[in-house]
PDB file of C-alpha atoms in Angstrom:
ATOM      1  CA  MET F 235      30.706  96.824  41.370  1.00  0.00           C
ATOM      2  CA  ALA F 236      27.791  97.283  39.067  1.00  0.00           C
ATOM      3  CA  ASN F 237      28.754  94.312  36.856  1.00  0.00           C
ATOM      4  CA  VAL F 238      29.114  91.764  39.682  1.00  0.00           C
ATOM      5  CA  PRO F 239      26.905  88.760  38.867  1.00  0.00           C
ATOM      6  CA  LYS F 240      24.352  87.848  41.483  1.00  0.00           C
ATOM      7  CA  ILE F 241      24.583  84.405  43.003  1.00  0.00           C
ATOM      8  CA  GLY F 242      21.265  82.582  42.980  1.00  0.00           C
ATOM      9  CA  LYS F 243      19.892  81.455  46.275  1.00  0.00           C
ATOM     10  CA  ALA F 244      18.263  78.073  46.761  1.00  0.00           C
ATOM     11  CA  VAL F 245      14.576  78.668  47.193  1.00  0.00           C
ATOM     12  CA  TYR F 246      12.549  76.085  49.093  1.00  0.00           C
ATOM     13  CA  LYS F 247       9.368  75.520  47.153  1.00  0.00           C
ATOM     14  CA  GLY F 248       7.685  73.206  49.666  1.00  0.00           C
ATOM     15  CA  PRO F 249       6.921  69.512  49.403  1.00  0.00           C
ATOM     16  CA  SER F 250       5.937  67.994  46.096  1.00  0.00           C
ATOM     17  CA  ILE F 251       2.556  66.351  46.666  1.00  0.00           C
ATOM     18  CA  VAL F 252       3.063  63.811  43.883  1.00  0.00           C
ATOM     19  CA  LYS F 253       6.466  62.764  45.247  1.00  0.00           C
ATOM     20  CA  GLU F 254       5.056  62.484  48.768  1.00  0.00           C
ATOM     21  CA  ILE F 255       2.235  60.244  47.521  1.00  0.00           C
ATOM     22  CA  ILE F 256       4.664  58.050  45.547  1.00  0.00           C
ATOM     23  CA  TYR F 257       7.003  57.739  48.557  1.00  0.00           C
ATOM     24  CA  GLY F 258       4.078  56.866  50.818  1.00  0.00           C
ATOM     25  CA  VAL F 259       2.733  54.219  48.447  1.00  0.00           C
ATOM     26  CA  ALA F 260       6.194  52.699  47.980  1.00  0.00           C
ATOM     27  CA  LEU F 261       6.844  52.548  51.726  1.00  0.00           C
ATOM     28  CA  GLY F 262       3.365  51.139  52.343  1.00  0.00           C
ATOM     29  CA  LEU F 263       3.830  48.390  49.759  1.00  0.00           C
ATOM     30  CA  ALA F 264       7.270  47.507  51.130  1.00  0.00           C
ATOM     31  CA  ALA F 265       5.993  47.321  54.710  1.00  0.00           C
ATOM     32  CA  GLY F 266       2.926  45.359  53.608  1.00  0.00           C
ATOM     33  CA  GLY F 267       5.091  42.894  51.697  1.00  0.00           C
ATOM     34  CA  LEU F 268       7.316  42.321  54.711  1.00  0.00           C
ATOM     35  CA  TRP F 269       4.260  41.835  56.936  1.00  0.00           C
ATOM     36  CA  LYS F 270       2.742  39.313  54.506  1.00  0.00           C
ATOM     37  CA  MET F 271       6.023  37.351  54.317  1.00  0.00           C
ATOM     38  CA  HIS F 272       6.088  37.252  58.131  1.00  0.00           C
ATOM     39  CA  HIS F 273       2.455  36.099  58.212  1.00  0.00           C
ATOM     40  CA  TRP F 274       3.048  33.391  55.580  1.00  0.00           C
ATOM     41  CA  ASN F 275       6.086  32.143  57.512  1.00  0.00           C
ATOM     42  CA  ASN F 276       4.004  31.845  60.706  1.00  0.00           C
ATOM     43  CA  GLN F 277       1.242  30.052  58.785  1.00  0.00           C
ATOM     44  CA  ARG F 278       3.750  27.597  57.317  1.00  0.00           C
ATOM     45  CA  ARG F 279       5.285  26.864  60.726  1.00  0.00           C
ATOM     46  CA  THR F 280       1.849  26.329  62.297  1.00  0.00           C
ATOM     47  CA  ARG F 281       0.773  24.041  59.440  1.00  0.00           C
ATOM     48  CA  GLU F 282       3.994  21.999  59.757  1.00  0.00           C
ATOM     49  CA  PHE F 283       3.483  21.694  63.519  1.00  0.00           C
ATOM     50  CA  TYR F 284      -0.068  20.377  63.169  1.00  0.00           C
ATOM     51  CA  ASP F 285       0.956  18.031  60.349  1.00  0.00           C
ATOM     52  CA  LEU F 286       3.711  16.527  62.531  1.00  0.00           C
ATOM     53  CA  LEU F 287       1.285  16.318  65.460  1.00  0.00           C
ATOM     54  CA  GLU F 288      -1.289  14.520  63.313  1.00  0.00           C
ATOM     55  CA  LYS F 289       1.317  12.041  61.983  1.00  0.00           C
ATOM     56  CA  GLY F 290       2.445  11.272  65.525  1.00  0.00           C
ATOM     57  CA  ASP F 291       6.025  12.403  64.970  1.00  0.00           C
ATOM     58  CA  ILE F 292       5.711  14.836  67.874  1.00  0.00           C
ATOM     59  CA  SER F 293       3.544  15.074  70.972  1.00  0.00           C
ATOM     60  CA  VAL F 294       2.484  17.878  73.253  1.00  0.00           C
ATOM     61  CA  VAL F 295       2.122  15.503  76.216  1.00  0.00           C
ATOM     62  CA  VAL F 296       5.136  15.141  78.513  1.00  0.00           C
ATOM     63  CA  GLU F 297       6.138  11.491  78.820  1.00  0.00           C
ATOM     64  CA  ASP F 298       6.648  10.040  82.309  1.00  0.00           C
ATOM     65  CA  GLU F 299      10.083   8.632  82.963  1.00  0.00           C
TER      66      GLU F 299
END
């Protein structure tokens, strides 16, 4: 029994601060990029709407029948 090798136990060393910061920055940039794409899409749709309105292709007034 004296020569039985010991099995190492996994020791939790706590969070790695550098990894946590990198993960946070990556998630922040991804979320920010998605938000900006959403914002640009809304801007484009609004600009197209006002361009069509100005050209007279569409109207916001209901026509009488």
